[in-house]
PDB file of C-alpha atoms in Angstrom:
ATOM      1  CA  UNK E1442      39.205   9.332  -5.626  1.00 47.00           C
ATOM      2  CA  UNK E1443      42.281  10.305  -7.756  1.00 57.00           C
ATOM      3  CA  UNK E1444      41.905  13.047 -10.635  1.00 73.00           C
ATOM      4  CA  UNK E1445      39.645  15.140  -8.708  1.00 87.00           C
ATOM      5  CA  UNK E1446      38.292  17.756 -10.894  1.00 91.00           C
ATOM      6  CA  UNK E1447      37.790  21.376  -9.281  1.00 94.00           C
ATOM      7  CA  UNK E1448      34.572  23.343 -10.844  1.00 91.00           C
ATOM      8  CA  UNK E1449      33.881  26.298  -8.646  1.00 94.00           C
ATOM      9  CA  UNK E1450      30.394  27.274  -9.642  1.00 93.00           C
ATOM     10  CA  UNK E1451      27.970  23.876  -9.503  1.00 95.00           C
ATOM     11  CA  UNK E1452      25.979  23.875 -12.519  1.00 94.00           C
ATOM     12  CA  UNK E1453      22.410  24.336 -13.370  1.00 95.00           C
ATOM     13  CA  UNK E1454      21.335  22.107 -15.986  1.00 95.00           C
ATOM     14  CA  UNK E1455      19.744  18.773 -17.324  1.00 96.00           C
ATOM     15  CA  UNK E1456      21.579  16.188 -19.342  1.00 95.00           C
ATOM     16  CA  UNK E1457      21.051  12.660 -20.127  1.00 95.00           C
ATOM     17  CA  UNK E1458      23.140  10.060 -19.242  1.00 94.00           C
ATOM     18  CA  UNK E1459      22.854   6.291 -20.798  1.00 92.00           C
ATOM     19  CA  UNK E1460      22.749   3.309 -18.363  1.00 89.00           C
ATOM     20  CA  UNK E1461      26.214   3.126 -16.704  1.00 90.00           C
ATOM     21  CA  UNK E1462      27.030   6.101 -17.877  1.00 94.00           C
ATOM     22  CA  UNK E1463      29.133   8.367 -15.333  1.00 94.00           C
ATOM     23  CA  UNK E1464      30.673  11.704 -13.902  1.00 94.00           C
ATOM     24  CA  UNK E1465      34.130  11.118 -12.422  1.00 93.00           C
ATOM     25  CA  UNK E1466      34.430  12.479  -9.263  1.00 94.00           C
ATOM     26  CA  UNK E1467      34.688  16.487  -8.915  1.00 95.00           C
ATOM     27  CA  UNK E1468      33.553  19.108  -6.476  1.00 96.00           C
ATOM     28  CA  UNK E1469      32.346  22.921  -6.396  1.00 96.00           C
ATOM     29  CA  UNK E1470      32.465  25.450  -4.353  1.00 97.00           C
ATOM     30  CA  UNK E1471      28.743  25.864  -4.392  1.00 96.00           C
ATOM     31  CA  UNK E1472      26.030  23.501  -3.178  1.00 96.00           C
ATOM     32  CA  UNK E1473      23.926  21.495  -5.616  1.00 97.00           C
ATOM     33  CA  UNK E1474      20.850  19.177  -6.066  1.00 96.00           C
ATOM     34  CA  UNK E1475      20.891  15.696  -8.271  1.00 97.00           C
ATOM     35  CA  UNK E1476      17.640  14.717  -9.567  1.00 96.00           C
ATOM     36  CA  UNK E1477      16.579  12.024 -11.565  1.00 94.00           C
ATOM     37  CA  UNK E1478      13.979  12.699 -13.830  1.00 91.00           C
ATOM     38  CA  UNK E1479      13.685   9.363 -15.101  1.00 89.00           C
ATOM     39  CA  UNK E1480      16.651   6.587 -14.205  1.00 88.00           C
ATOM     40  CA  UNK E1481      18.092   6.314 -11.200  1.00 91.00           C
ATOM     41  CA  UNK E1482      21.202   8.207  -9.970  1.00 93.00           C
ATOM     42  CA  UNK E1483      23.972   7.341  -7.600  1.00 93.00           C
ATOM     43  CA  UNK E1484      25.888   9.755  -5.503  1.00 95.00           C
ATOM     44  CA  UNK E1485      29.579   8.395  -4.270  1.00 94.00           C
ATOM     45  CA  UNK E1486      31.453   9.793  -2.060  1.00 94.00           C
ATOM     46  CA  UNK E1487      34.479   8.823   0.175  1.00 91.00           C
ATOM     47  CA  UNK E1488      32.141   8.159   2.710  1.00 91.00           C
ATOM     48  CA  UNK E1489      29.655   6.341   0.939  1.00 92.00           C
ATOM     49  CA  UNK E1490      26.830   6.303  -1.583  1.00 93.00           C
ATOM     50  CA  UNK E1491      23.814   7.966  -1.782  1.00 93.00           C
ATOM     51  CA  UNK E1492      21.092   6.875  -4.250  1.00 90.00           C
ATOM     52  CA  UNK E1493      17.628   8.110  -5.894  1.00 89.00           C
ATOM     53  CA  UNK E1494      14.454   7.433  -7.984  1.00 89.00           C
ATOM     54  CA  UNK E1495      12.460   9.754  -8.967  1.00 87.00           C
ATOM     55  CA  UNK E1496      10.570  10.313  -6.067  1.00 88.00           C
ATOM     56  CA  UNK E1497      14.488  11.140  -3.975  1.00 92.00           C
ATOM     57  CA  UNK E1498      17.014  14.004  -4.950  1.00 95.00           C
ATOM     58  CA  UNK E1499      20.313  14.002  -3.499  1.00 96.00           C
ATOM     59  CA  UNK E1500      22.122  16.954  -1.591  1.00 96.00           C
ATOM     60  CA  UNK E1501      25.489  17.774  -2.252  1.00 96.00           C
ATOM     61  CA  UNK E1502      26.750  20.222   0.001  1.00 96.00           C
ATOM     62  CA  UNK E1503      29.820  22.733  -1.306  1.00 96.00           C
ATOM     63  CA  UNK E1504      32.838  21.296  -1.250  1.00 95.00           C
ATOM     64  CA  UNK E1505      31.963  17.894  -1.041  1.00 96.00           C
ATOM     65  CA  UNK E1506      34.176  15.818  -3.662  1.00 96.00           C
ATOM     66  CA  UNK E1507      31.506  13.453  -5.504  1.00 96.00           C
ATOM     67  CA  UNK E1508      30.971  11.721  -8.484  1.00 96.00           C
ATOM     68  CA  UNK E1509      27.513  10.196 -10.311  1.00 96.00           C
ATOM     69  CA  UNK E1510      26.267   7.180 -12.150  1.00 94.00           C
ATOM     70  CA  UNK E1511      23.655   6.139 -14.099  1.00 94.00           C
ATOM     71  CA  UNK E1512      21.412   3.215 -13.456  1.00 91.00           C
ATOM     72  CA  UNK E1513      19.092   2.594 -16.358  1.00 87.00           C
ATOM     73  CA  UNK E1514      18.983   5.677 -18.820  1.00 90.00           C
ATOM     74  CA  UNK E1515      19.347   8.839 -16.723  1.00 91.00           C
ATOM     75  CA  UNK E1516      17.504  12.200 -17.170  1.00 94.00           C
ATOM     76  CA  UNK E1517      19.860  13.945 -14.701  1.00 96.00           C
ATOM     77  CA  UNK E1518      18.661  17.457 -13.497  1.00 97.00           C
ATOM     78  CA  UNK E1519      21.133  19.716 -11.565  1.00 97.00           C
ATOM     79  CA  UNK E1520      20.313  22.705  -9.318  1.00 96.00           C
ATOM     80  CA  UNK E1521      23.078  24.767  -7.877  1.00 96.00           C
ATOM     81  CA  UNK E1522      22.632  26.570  -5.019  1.00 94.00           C
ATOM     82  CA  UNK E1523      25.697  29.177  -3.646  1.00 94.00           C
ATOM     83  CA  UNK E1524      27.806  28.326  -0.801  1.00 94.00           C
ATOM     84  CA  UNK E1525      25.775  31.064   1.488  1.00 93.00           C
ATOM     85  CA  UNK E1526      22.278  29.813   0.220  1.00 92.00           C
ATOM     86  CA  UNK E1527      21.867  26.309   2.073  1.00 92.00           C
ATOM     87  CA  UNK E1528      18.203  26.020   2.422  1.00 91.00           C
ATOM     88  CA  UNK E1529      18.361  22.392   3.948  1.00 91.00           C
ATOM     89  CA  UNK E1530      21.245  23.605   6.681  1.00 90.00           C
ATOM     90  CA  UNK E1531      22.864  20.288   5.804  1.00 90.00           C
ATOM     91  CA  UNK E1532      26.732  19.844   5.631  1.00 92.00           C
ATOM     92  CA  UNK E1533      26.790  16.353   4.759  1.00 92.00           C
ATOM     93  CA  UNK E1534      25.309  14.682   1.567  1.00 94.00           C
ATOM     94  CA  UNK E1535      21.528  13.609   2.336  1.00 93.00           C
ATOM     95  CA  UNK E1536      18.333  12.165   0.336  1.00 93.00           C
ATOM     96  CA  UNK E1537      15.271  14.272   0.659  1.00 93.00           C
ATOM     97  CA  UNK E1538      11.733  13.608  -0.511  1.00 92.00           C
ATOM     98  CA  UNK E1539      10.324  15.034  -3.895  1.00 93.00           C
ATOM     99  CA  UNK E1540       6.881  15.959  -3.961  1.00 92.00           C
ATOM    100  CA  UNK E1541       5.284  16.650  -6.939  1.00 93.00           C
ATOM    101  CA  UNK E1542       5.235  20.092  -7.020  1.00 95.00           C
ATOM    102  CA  UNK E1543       9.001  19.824  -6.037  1.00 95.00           C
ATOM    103  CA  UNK E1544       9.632  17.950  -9.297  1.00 95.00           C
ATOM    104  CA  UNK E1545       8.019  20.278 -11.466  1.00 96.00           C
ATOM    105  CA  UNK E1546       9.605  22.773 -10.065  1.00 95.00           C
ATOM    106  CA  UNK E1547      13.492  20.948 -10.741  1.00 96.00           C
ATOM    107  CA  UNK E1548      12.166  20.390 -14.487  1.00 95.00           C
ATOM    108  CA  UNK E1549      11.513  23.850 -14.914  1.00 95.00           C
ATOM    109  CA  UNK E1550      14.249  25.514 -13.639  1.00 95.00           C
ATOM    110  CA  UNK E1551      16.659  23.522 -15.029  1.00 95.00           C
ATOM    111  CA  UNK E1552      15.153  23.499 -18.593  1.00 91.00           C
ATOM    112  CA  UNK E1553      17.076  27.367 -19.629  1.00 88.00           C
ATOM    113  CA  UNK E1554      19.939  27.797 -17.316  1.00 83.00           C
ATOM    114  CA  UNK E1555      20.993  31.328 -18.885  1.00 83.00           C
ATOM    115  CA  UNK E1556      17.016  32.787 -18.404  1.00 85.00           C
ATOM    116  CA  UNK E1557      17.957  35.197 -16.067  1.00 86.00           C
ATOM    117  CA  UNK E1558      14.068  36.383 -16.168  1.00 91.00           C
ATOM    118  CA  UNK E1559      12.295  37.896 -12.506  1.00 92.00           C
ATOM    119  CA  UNK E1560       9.882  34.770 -13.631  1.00 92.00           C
ATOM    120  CA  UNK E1561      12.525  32.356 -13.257  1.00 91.00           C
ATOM    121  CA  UNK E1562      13.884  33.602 -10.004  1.00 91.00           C
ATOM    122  CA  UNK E1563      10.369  34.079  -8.475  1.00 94.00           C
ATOM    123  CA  UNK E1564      10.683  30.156  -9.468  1.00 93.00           C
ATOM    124  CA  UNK E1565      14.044  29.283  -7.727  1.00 93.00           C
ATOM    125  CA  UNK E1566      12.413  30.972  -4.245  1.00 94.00           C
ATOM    126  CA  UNK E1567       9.272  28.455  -4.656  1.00 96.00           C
ATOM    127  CA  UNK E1568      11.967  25.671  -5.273  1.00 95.00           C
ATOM    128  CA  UNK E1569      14.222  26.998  -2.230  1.00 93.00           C
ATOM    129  CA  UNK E1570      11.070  27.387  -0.199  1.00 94.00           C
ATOM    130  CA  UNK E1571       9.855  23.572  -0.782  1.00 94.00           C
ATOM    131  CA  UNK E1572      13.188  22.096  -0.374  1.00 92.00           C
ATOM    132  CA  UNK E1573      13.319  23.350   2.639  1.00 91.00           C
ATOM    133  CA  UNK E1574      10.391  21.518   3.780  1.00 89.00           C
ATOM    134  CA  UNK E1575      11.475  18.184   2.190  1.00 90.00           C
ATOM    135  CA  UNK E1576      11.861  15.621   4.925  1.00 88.00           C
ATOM    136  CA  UNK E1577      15.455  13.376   4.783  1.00 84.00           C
ATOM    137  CA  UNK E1578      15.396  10.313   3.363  1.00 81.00           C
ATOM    138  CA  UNK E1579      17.477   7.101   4.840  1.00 76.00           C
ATOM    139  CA  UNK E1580      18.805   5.991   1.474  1.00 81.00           C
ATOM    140  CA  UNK E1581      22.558   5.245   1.368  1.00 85.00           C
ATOM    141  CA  UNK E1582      25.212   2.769   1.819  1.00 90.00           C
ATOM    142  CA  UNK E1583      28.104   4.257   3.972  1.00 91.00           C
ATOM    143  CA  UNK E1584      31.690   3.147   3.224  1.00 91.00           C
ATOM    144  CA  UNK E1585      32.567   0.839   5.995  1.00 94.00           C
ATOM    145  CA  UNK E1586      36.254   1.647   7.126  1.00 94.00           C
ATOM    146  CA  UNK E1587      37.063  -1.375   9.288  1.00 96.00           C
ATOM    147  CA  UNK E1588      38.229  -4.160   7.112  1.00 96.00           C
ATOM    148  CA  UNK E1589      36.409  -7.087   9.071  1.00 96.00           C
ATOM    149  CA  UNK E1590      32.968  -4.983   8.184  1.00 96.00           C
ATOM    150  CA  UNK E1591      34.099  -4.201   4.505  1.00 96.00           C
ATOM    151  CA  UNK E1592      34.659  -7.971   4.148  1.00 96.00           C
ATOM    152  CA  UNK E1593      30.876  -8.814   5.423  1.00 96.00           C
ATOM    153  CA  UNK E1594      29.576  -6.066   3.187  1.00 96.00           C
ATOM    154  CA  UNK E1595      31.446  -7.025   0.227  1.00 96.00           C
ATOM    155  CA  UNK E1596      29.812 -10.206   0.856  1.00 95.00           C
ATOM    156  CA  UNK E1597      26.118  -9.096   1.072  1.00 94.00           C
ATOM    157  CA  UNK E1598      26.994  -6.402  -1.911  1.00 93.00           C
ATOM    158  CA  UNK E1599      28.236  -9.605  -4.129  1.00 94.00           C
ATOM    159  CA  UNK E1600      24.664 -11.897  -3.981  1.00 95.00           C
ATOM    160  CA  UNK E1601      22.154  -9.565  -2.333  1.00 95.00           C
ATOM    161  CA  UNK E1602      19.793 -12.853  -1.937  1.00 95.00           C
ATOM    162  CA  UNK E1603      22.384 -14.332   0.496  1.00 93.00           C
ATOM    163  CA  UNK E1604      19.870 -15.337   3.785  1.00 93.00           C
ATOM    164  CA  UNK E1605      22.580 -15.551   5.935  1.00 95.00           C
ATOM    165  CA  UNK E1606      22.527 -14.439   9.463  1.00 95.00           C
ATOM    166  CA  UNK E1607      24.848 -12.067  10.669  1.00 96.00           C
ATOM    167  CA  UNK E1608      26.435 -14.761  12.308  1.00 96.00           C
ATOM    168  CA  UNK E1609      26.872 -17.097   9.784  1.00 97.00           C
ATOM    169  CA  UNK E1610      28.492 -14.147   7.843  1.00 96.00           C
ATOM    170  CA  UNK E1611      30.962 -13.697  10.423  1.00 95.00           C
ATOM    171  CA  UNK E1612      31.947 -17.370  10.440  1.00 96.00           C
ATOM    172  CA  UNK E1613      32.579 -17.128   6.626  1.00 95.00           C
ATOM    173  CA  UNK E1614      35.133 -14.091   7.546  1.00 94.00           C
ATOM    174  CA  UNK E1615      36.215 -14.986  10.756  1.00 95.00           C
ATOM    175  CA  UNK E1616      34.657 -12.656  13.248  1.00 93.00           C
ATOM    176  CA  UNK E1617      32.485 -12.509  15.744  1.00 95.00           C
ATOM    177  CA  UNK E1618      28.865 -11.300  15.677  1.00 95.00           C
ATOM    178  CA  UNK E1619      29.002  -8.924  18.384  1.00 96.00           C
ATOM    179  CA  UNK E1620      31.831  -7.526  17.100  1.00 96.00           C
ATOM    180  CA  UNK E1621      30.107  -7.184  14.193  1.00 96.00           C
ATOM    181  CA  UNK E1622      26.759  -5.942  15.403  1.00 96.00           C
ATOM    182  CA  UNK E1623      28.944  -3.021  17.225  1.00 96.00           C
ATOM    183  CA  UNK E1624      30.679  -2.028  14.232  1.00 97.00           C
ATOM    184  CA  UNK E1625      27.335  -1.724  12.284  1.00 96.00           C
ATOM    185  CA  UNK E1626      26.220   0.431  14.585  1.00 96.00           C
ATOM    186  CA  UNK E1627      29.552   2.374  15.478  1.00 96.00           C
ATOM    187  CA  UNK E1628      30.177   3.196  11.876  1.00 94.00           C
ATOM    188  CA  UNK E1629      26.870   2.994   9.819  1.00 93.00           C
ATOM    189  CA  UNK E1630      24.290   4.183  12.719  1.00 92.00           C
ATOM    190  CA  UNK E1631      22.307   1.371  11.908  1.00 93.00           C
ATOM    191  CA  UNK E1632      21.653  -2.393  12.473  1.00 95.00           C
ATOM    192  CA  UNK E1633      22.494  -5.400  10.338  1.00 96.00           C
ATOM    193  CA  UNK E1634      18.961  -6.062   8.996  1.00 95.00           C
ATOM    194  CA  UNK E1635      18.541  -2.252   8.154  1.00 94.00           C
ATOM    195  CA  UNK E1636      21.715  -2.218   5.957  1.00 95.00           C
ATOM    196  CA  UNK E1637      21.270  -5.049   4.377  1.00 95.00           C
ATOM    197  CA  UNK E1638      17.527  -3.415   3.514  1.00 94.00           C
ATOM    198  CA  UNK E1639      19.291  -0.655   2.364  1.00 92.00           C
ATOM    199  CA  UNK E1640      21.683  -2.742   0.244  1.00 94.00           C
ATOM    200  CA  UNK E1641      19.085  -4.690  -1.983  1.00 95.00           C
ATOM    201  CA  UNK E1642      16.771  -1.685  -2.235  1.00 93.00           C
ATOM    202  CA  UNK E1643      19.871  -0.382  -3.590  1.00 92.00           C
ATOM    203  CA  UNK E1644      20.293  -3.331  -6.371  1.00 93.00           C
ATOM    204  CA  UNK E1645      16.736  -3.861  -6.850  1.00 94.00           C
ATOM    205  CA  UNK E1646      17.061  -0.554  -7.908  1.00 90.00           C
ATOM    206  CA  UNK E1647      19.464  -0.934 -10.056  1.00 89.00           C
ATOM    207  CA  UNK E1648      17.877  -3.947 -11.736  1.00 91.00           C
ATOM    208  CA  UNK E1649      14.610  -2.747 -12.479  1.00 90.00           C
ATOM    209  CA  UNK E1650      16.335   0.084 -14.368  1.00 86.00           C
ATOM    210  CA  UNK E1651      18.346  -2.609 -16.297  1.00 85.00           C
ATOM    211  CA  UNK E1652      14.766  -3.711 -17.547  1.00 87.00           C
ATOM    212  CA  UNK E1653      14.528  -7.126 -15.118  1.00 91.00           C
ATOM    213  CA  UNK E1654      10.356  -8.366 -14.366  1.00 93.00           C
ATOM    214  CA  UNK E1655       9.588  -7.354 -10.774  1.00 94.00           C
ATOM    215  CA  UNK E1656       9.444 -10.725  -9.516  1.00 95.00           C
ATOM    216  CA  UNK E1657      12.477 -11.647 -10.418  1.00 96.00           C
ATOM    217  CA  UNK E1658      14.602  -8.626  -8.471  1.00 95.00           C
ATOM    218  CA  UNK E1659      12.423  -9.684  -5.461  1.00 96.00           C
ATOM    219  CA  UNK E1660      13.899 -12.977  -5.628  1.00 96.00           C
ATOM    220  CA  UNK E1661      17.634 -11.779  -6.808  1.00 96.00           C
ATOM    221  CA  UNK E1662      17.597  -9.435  -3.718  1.00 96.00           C
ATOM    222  CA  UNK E1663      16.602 -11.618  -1.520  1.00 95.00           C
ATOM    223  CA  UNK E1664      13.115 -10.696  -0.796  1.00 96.00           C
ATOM    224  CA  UNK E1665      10.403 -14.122  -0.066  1.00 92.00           C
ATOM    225  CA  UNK E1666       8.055 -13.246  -2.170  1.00 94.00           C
ATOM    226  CA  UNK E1667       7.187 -11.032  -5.122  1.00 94.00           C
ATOM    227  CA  UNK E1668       4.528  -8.824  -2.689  1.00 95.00           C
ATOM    228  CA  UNK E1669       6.835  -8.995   0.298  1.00 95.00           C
ATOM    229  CA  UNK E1670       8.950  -6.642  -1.763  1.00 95.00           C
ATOM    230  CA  UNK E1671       6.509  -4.570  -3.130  1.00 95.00           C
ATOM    231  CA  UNK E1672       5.709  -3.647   0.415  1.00 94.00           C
ATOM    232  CA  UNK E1673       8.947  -2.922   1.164  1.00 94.00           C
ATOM    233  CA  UNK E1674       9.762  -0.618  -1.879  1.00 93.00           C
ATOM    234  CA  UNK E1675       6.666   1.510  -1.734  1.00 91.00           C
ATOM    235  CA  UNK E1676       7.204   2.360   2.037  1.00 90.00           C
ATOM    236  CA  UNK E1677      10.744   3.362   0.810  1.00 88.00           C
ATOM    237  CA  UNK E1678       9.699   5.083  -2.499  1.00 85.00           C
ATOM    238  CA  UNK E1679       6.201   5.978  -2.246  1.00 82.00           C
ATOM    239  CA  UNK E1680       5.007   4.014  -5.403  1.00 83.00           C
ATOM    240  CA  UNK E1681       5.316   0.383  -6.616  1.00 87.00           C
ATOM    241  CA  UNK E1682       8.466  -1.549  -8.337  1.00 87.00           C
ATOM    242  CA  UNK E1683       6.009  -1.716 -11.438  1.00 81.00           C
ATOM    243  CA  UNK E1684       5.521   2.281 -11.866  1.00 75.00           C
ATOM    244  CA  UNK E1685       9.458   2.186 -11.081  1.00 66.00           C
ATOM    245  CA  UNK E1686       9.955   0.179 -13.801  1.00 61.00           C
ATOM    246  CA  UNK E1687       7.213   2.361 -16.208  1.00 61.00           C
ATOM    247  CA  UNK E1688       9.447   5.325 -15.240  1.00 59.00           C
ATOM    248  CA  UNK E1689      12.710   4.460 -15.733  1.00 53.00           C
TER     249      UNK E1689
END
């Protein structure tokens, strides 16, 4: 990521970003939370990307360099949290579940950063104090680093309804699928079949924040049917594709 920007305090705030819209890549010395309030919001980092509805916020521990982007129009709230307050004890970037409460309590504190008020930092210990209890969410694409996986994933990433098996992919780019199968696991910590998962929840994401009729990202991502995908997403998100959409 060239032109890396250097802002030492993370900031506590809420702005809106339209669809597309973007943060070039920067990093603090602090810690900080990315929340989408309505929209969806990608993390990238030199490892990989990390994405969210509004039912996900993303973890960006201090130092990490990062930048965002906006899928449909983005609400995007940001908590930062100082280097010695890490109430997750995560040093890597991570999705955790919102709950409710949690959510309220993101749009609240981030609504008057400069209230310096006991009220408001009775409010950042109840937001500390749930986040900590916020389970991790497996919601990312890593950055594969060997080039015969890259060329596979740039594959899948290019027509997320491609069917093929990982074998037939490996045909198309001339290697093996035990080769492959090892290097999904070696670098991503994760099967074939549970990237790709991860890759079209990714775009159907993506699509129903571009405005797109449910059944039509089931079928562009690769899904059979309109209700296999609905499944799929509400065990990942915790509501349907159609509140998604209502949402965002």
């Amino acid at each position: 990521m060239p032109n890396i920007r250097h802002t030492p305090t993370a900031p506590t705030r809420a702005q809106r970003l339209t669809a597309g819209g973007r943060i070039d890549a920067h990093r603090h010395d602090d810690h900080q939370i990315v929340y989408a309030g309505s929209g969806v919001v990608a993390v990238t980092t030199d490892a990989g990307t990390w994405f969210a509805p509004g039912t996900r916020a993303i973890w960006v521990p201090a130092g990490t360099v990062h930048a965002h982007r906006a899928h449909g129009r983005l609400d995007l709230h940001l908590v930062g949290l100082p280097a010695e307050d890490n109430p997750l004890g995560l040093h890597h970037p991570a999705v955790v579940a919102v709950s409710p409460l949690l959510r309220e309590l993101i749009l609240a504190y981030t609504r008057d950063p400069g209230d310096d008020s006991p009220e408001r930092r009775r409010l950042r210990a109840v937001l500390r104090d749930q986040l900590r209890h916020s389970p991790q969410q497996p919601l990312r694409l890593p950055t594969p680093a060997d080039p015969r996986l890259a060329a596979v994933c740039a594959l899948v990433h290019a027509d997320p309804a491609d069917a093929r098996t990982l074998a037939a992919l490996g045909a198309a780019t001339g290697v093996g699928e035990r080769t492959l199968s090892r290097l999904f696991r070696s670098e991503f910590g994760m099967t074939f079949p549970q990237w790709r998962t991860q890759s079209r929840l990714y775009h159907a994401l993506r699509m129903l924040a571009d405005g797109l009729p449910v059944t039509t990202v089931a079928h562009r991502c690769g899904w059979s049917s309109a209700s296999a995908f609905i499944d799929v997403f509400r065990r990942s998100f915790g509501y349907t594709p159609g509140t998604h959409k209502s949402r965002a």
